[in-house]
XYZ file of N, CA, C and O in Angstrom:
356
model
N -26.651 -11.815 31.464
C -26.897 -13.249 31.112
C -25.700 -13.899 30.878
O -25.291 -15.071 31.569
N -24.635 -13.346 30.242
C -23.345 -13.991 29.689
C -22.492 -13.970 31.033
O -21.884 -15.176 31.182
N -22.634 -13.047 31.884
C -21.774 -13.134 33.018
C -22.219 -14.201 33.944
O -21.326 -15.077 34.377
N -23.522 -14.489 33.937
C -24.179 -15.649 34.798
C -23.655 -16.841 34.299
O -23.387 -17.789 35.065
N -23.600 -17.104 32.759
C -23.347 -18.240 32.287
C -21.834 -18.595 32.501
O -21.559 -19.852 32.652
N -21.075 -17.555 32.429
C -19.568 -17.807 32.694
C -19.454 -18.130 33.993
O -18.589 -19.078 34.287
N -20.087 -17.599 34.935
C -19.913 -18.010 36.586
C -20.369 -19.385 36.616
O -19.620 -20.191 37.298
N -21.324 -19.891 36.132
C -21.871 -21.097 36.060
C -20.931 -22.219 35.436
O -20.388 -23.315 36.040
N -20.390 -21.828 34.380
C -19.255 -22.608 33.805
C -18.163 -22.718 34.683
O -17.514 -23.838 34.698
N -17.695 -21.713 35.258
C -16.486 -21.706 35.983
C -16.817 -22.558 37.279
O -15.880 -23.414 37.646
N -17.794 -22.566 37.991
C -18.087 -23.213 39.134
C -18.232 -24.842 38.570
O -17.781 -25.657 39.462
N -18.746 -25.111 37.464
C -18.821 -26.570 36.881
C -17.401 -26.998 36.804
O -17.053 -28.064 37.035
N -16.722 -26.171 36.346
C -15.095 -26.552 35.996
C -14.533 -26.838 37.451
O -13.800 -27.886 37.504
N -14.831 -26.185 38.408
C -14.255 -26.524 39.849
C -14.844 -27.764 40.374
O -14.144 -28.666 41.024
N -16.203 -27.946 40.118
C -16.757 -29.408 40.486
C -16.048 -30.391 39.786
O -15.731 -31.464 40.436
N -15.800 -30.238 38.393
C -15.025 -31.272 37.707
C -13.772 -31.617 38.486
O -13.256 -32.721 38.552
N -13.134 -30.486 38.769
C -11.664 -30.549 39.238
C -11.814 -31.306 40.818
O -11.048 -32.161 41.022
N -12.860 -31.155 41.308
C -13.084 -31.856 42.777
C -13.349 -33.269 42.515
O -12.756 -34.156 43.223
N -14.263 -33.728 41.477
C -14.484 -35.042 41.272
C -13.041 -35.740 40.861
O -12.916 -36.893 41.338
N -12.136 -35.062 39.920
C -11.036 -35.600 39.645
C -10.025 -35.973 40.760
O -9.433 -36.858 40.839
N -10.003 -35.069 41.851
C -9.170 -35.168 42.784
C -9.687 -36.232 43.657
O -8.809 -37.132 44.234
N -10.961 -36.386 43.963
C -11.575 -37.435 44.703
C -11.169 -38.776 44.025
O -10.748 -39.802 44.572
N -11.339 -38.907 42.727
C -11.228 -40.165 41.805
C -9.852 -40.483 41.928
O -9.371 -41.797 41.754
N -8.819 -39.454 42.174
C -7.361 -39.952 42.099
C -6.796 -40.451 43.424
O -5.844 -41.046 43.554
N -7.678 -40.304 44.453
C -7.371 -40.896 45.822
C -7.618 -42.213 45.704
O -7.785 -42.853 44.828
N -7.124 -42.894 46.968
C -7.117 -44.421 46.957
C -8.532 -44.938 46.668
O -9.454 -44.599 47.277
N -8.715 -45.897 45.818
C -9.954 -46.531 45.568
C -9.792 -48.217 45.744
O -8.809 -48.806 45.474
N -10.764 -48.617 46.527
C -10.858 -49.944 46.600
C -11.886 -50.655 45.731
O -11.950 -51.828 45.679
N -12.748 -49.815 45.062
C -13.844 -50.469 44.391
C -13.668 -49.756 43.071
O -13.959 -48.598 42.797
N -13.740 -50.672 41.905
C -13.673 -50.045 40.700
C -15.004 -49.504 40.251
O -14.973 -48.613 39.385
N -16.109 -50.056 40.780
C -17.391 -49.468 40.771
C -17.579 -47.927 40.965
O -18.093 -47.228 40.477
N -16.952 -47.650 42.061
C -16.711 -46.249 42.606
C -15.976 -45.352 41.520
O -16.486 -44.413 41.237
N -14.899 -45.957 41.066
C -14.122 -45.212 40.159
C -14.973 -44.970 38.753
O -14.911 -43.945 37.999
N -15.701 -46.028 38.491
C -16.454 -45.717 37.228
C -17.550 -44.781 37.383
O -17.867 -43.854 36.576
N -18.141 -44.862 38.646
C -19.242 -43.797 38.900
C -18.657 -42.456 38.980
O -19.297 -41.516 38.343
N -17.503 -42.254 39.476
C -16.824 -40.875 39.399
C -16.619 -40.553 37.926
O -16.458 -39.275 37.736
N -16.296 -41.450 37.082
C -16.019 -41.087 35.765
C -17.192 -40.638 35.083
O -17.161 -39.720 34.237
N -18.448 -41.161 35.379
C -19.635 -40.783 34.856
C -19.968 -39.427 35.358
O -20.509 -38.763 34.589
N -19.717 -39.247 36.564
C -20.034 -37.844 37.151
C -19.187 -36.882 36.368
O -19.791 -35.750 36.087
N -17.999 -37.141 36.259
C -17.094 -36.233 35.550
C -17.576 -35.904 34.151
O -17.672 -34.605 33.606
N -18.017 -36.967 33.385
C -18.455 -36.846 32.119
C -19.655 -35.912 32.125
O -19.933 -35.001 31.308
N -20.475 -36.067 33.174
C -21.824 -35.188 32.945
C -21.664 -33.836 33.407
O -22.302 -33.138 32.969
N -20.589 -33.632 34.365
C -20.203 -32.298 34.621
C -19.647 -31.691 33.401
O -19.880 -30.481 33.219
N -18.727 -32.316 32.686
C -18.200 -31.733 31.496
C -19.414 -31.351 30.500
O -19.296 -30.420 29.689
N -20.228 -32.395 30.346
C -21.605 -32.152 29.407
C -22.342 -30.929 29.842
O -22.647 -30.110 29.059
N -22.531 -30.720 31.162
C -23.301 -29.503 31.641
C -22.485 -28.200 31.404
O -23.032 -27.379 30.833
N -21.101 -28.336 31.371
C -20.277 -27.167 31.078
C -20.322 -26.666 29.658
O -20.571 -25.533 29.297
N -20.429 -27.841 28.954
C -20.466 -27.595 27.361
C -21.656 -27.111 27.029
O -21.937 -26.039 26.146
N -22.835 -27.479 27.460
C -24.238 -27.086 27.251
C -24.301 -25.616 27.568
O -24.876 -24.751 26.885
N -23.866 -25.097 28.773
C -23.934 -23.763 29.140
C -22.972 -22.840 28.396
O -23.249 -21.855 27.758
N -21.711 -23.431 27.999
C -20.885 -22.503 27.207
C -21.239 -22.394 25.806
O -21.232 -21.354 25.023
N -21.585 -23.343 25.087
C -21.965 -23.419 23.654
C -23.386 -22.818 23.162
O -23.594 -22.302 22.300
N -24.390 -23.226 24.156
C -25.747 -23.003 23.821
C -26.550 -22.196 24.944
O -27.649 -21.935 24.601
N -25.917 -21.953 25.990
C -26.655 -21.316 26.980
C -27.882 -22.174 27.520
O -28.777 -21.614 28.133
N -27.810 -23.569 27.384
C -28.686 -24.352 27.712
C -28.776 -24.789 29.196
O -28.129 -25.783 29.640
N -29.509 -23.891 29.964
C -29.589 -23.937 31.336
C -30.326 -25.217 31.753
O -29.849 -25.972 32.646
N -31.439 -25.668 31.113
C -32.126 -26.789 31.438
C -31.314 -28.013 31.291
O -31.336 -28.910 32.076
N -30.770 -28.093 30.136
C -29.835 -29.172 29.949
C -28.765 -29.377 30.902
O -28.463 -30.384 31.295
N -28.131 -28.291 31.362
C -27.123 -28.312 32.313
C -27.602 -28.893 33.670
O -26.927 -29.619 34.360
N -28.711 -28.348 34.111
C -29.485 -28.940 35.289
C -29.739 -30.305 35.226
O -29.726 -30.930 36.289
N -30.148 -30.644 34.036
C -30.442 -32.023 33.996
C -29.225 -33.058 34.256
O -29.171 -34.043 34.837
N -28.047 -32.493 33.687
C -26.839 -33.076 33.618
C -26.418 -33.120 35.312
O -25.963 -34.322 35.794
N -26.687 -32.015 36.005
C -26.194 -31.889 37.427
C -27.128 -32.835 38.261
O -26.592 -33.480 38.866
N -28.274 -32.986 37.749
C -29.482 -33.912 38.518
C -28.817 -35.301 38.227
O -28.859 -36.173 39.283
N -28.522 -35.718 37.163
C -28.128 -37.106 36.962
C -26.734 -37.392 37.656
O -26.484 -38.472 38.312
N -25.829 -36.432 37.768
C -24.501 -36.706 38.428
C -24.924 -36.817 39.900
O -24.236 -37.547 40.647
N -25.788 -35.918 40.444
C -26.185 -35.966 41.843
C -26.871 -37.520 42.152
O -26.574 -38.024 43.219
N -27.431 -37.964 41.333
C -28.156 -39.298 41.482
C -26.966 -40.399 41.574
O -27.042 -41.185 42.326
N -26.046 -40.148 40.763
C -24.926 -41.175 40.629
C -24.015 -41.136 42.115
O -23.706 -42.054 42.567
N -23.988 -39.834 42.530
C -23.338 -39.575 43.903
C -24.054 -40.017 44.952
O -23.488 -40.268 46.144
N -25.458 -40.081 44.890
C -26.331 -40.361 46.097
C -25.948 -41.543 46.708
O -26.325 -41.826 48.001
N -25.536 -42.598 46.016
C -25.113 -43.995 46.561
C -23.841 -43.909 47.421
O -23.557 -44.902 48.175
N -22.991 -42.978 47.230
C -21.611 -42.860 47.890
C -21.871 -41.964 49.161
O -22.310 -40.703 49.207
N -21.499 -42.540 50.214
C -21.765 -41.887 51.553
C -20.472 -41.427 52.349
O -20.575 -40.769 53.295
N -19.220 -41.689 51.770
C -18.179 -41.228 52.358
C -17.965 -39.721 52.443
O -18.614 -39.041 51.563
N -17.440 -39.014 53.306
C -17.464 -37.541 53.412
C -16.968 -36.842 52.339
O -17.574 -35.858 51.894
N -15.953 -37.387 51.480
C -15.614 -36.569 50.417
C -16.676 -36.593 49.309
O -16.783 -35.597 48.424
N -17.667 -37.655 49.135
C -18.599 -37.524 48.401
C -19.722 -36.565 48.664
O -20.392 -36.008 47.903
N -19.958 -36.591 50.028
C -20.909 -35.780 50.627
C -20.799 -34.410 50.237
O -21.582 -33.466 49.735
N -19.353 -34.078 50.281
C -19.081 -32.559 50.093
C -19.328 -32.334 48.584
O -19.749 -31.157 48.251
N -18.869 -33.355 47.653
C -19.270 -32.874 46.360
C -20.700 -32.857 45.975
O -21.092 -31.979 45.293
N -21.446 -33.601 46.702
C -22.945 -33.634 46.529
C -23.461 -32.200 47.107
O -24.443 -31.747 46.316
N -22.968 -31.716 48.083
C -23.363 -30.351 48.434
C -22.972 -29.313 47.486
O -23.795 -28.359 47.189
N -21.780 -29.348 47.010
C -21.361 -28.488 45.909
C -22.264 -28.445 44.617
O -22.869 -27.560 44.183
N -22.598 -29.710 44.201
C -23.403 -29.903 43.230
C -24.880 -29.262 43.379
O -25.309 -28.854 42.414
N -25.334 -29.664 44.559
C -26.756 -29.211 44.899
C -26.804 -27.736 44.684
O -27.846 -27.119 44.253
N -25.679 -26.791 45.073
C -25.706 -25.446 44.799
C -25.919 -25.110 43.378
O -26.404 -24.007 43.173
N -25.542 -25.986 42.619
C -25.479 -25.710 41.036
C -26.957 -25.896 40.493
O -27.241 -25.476 39.343
N -27.693 -26.764 41.206
C -29.012 -27.290 40.604
C -30.098 -26.129 40.593
O -30.366 -25.306 41.054
């Protein structure tokens, strides 16, 4: 179980990094930047839930909320993030 939790935590960290890279790109809309900040926060929350308490359900809820925030963004870089996030749910 611990190995599985460590693996999930690592993949969540990779997702956070991807969100930060997309957010660092050219932005024309501050709403998109705010949405990406919220997604990054939710992924951090999920990683913390897994690492500190092994709360798989709480992490899944955070992933689902993050996916919901990304669902309105249709550019290819966001679609790739959503696909990666879907694998974690």
